[in-house]
């Protein structure tokens, strides 16, 4: 079974540019999450999709961030325009979403390392 | 809001020895999930172990076991017979039963030396 995949693995952009990150969840996982880790800080929740619907986007920093999950499969996270403080590692995770421990367990992708200069 | 604290930014252990990573959390919930994730250098973050708060028995997965002290809100991870491949960043995380977001600690960087 393929795990969660993310693309690109690294991205270096200049302030003001746009970057789009992609996440492919584990097949059959309706729940998809985005997290971010800024250097030296905790991994922070950004948002949660159930299929194509945004269930919780309380962690999104501001309106420069736009996440989509068309068709309930892969998801994209766009940052436009990027700022210096957006640098960090962006993780995607997916879960079955069923009740119980296993259903709630999230499986993570390798992350995208974003550097904004 | 739930907070998770990992008080050991870095730890080192020799191969074959045992090491314990600490994690404490703060919550008013009575039921929740706790997780330990491991991220080896330049590799994917993977689940090490999961504990459900309503289960009193400590979870174990091969060489990995937890000491879950609900009253003390403590969730430490014990790695027995440490191996070089255990070198990684270890993250403790909390999730409400009714929620989906994971609350992470800052992580503990573990180095296993020969």
CSV table of N, CA, C and O in Angstrom, one decimal, chain A residues 13-16 64 81-88 114-117:
chain,number,residue,atom,x,y,z
A,13,UNK,N,11.8,29.8,-3.0
A,13,UNK,CA,11.1,30.9,-3.8
A,13,UNK,C,11.5,32.2,-3.2
A,13,UNK,O,12.0,32.3,-2.0
A,14,UNK,N,11.2,33.3,-3.9
A,14,UNK,CA,11.5,34.6,-3.4
A,14,UNK,C,10.2,35.2,-2.8
A,14,UNK,O,9.1,34.8,-3.3
A,15,UNK,N,10.4,36.0,-1.9
A,15,UNK,CA,9.2,36.7,-1.3
A,15,UNK,C,8.3,37.3,-2.4
A,15,UNK,O,8.8,37.9,-3.3
A,16,UNK,N,7.0,37.1,-2.2
A,16,UNK,CA,6.1,37.7,-3.2
A,16,UNK,C,5.7,36.7,-4.3
A,16,UNK,O,4.7,36.9,-5.0
A,64,UNK,N,-3.5,34.4,2.8
A,64,UNK,CA,-2.6,34.1,1.7
A,64,UNK,C,-2.4,32.6,1.5
A,64,UNK,O,-1.8,32.2,0.5
A,81,UNK,N,0.7,35.9,-1.8
A,81,UNK,CA,2.1,35.8,-2.1
A,81,UNK,C,2.9,35.3,-0.9
A,81,UNK,O,2.5,35.6,0.3
A,82,UNK,N,4.0,34.6,-1.1
A,82,UNK,CA,4.8,34.1,0.0
A,82,UNK,C,5.5,35.2,0.7
A,82,UNK,O,6.0,36.1,0.1
A,83,UNK,N,5.6,35.0,2.0
A,83,UNK,CA,6.4,35.9,2.9
A,83,UNK,C,7.5,35.1,3.6
A,83,UNK,O,7.4,33.9,3.6
A,84,UNK,N,8.5,35.8,4.1
A,84,UNK,CA,9.6,35.1,4.8
A,84,UNK,C,9.2,34.2,5.9
A,84,UNK,O,9.7,33.1,6.0
A,85,UNK,N,8.2,34.6,6.6
A,85,UNK,CA,7.7,33.8,7.8
A,85,UNK,C,7.0,32.5,7.4
A,85,UNK,O,6.6,31.7,8.2
A,86,UNK,N,6.8,32.3,6.1
A,86,UNK,CA,6.1,31.1,5.6
A,86,UNK,C,7.1,30.0,5.5
A,86,UNK,O,6.7,28.8,5.3
A,87,UNK,N,8.3,30.2,5.6
A,87,UNK,CA,9.4,29.2,5.5
A,87,UNK,C,9.1,28.1,6.6
A,87,UNK,O,8.8,28.5,7.7
A,88,UNK,N,9.3,26.9,6.2
A,88,UNK,CA,9.1,25.8,7.2
A,88,UNK,C,8.9,24.5,6.4
A,88,UNK,O,9.1,24.4,5.2
A,114,UNK,N,9.9,24.3,2.5
A,114,UNK,CA,9.7,25.6,1.8
A,114,UNK,C,10.7,26.6,2.4
A,114,UNK,O,10.7,26.8,3.6
A,115,UNK,N,11.4,27.3,1.5
A,115,UNK,CA,12.3,28.4,2.0
A,115,UNK,C,11.9,29.6,1.1
A,115,UNK,O,12.0,29.6,-0.1
A,116,UNK,N,11.5,30.6,1.8
A,116,UNK,CA,11.2,31.9,1.2
A,116,UNK,C,12.3,32.9,1.4
A,116,UNK,O,12.6,33.2,2.6
A,117,UNK,N,12.9,33.4,0.3
A,117,UNK,CA,14.1,34.3,0.5
A,117,UNK,C,13.6,35.8,0.2
A,117,UNK,O,12.7,36.0,-0.5
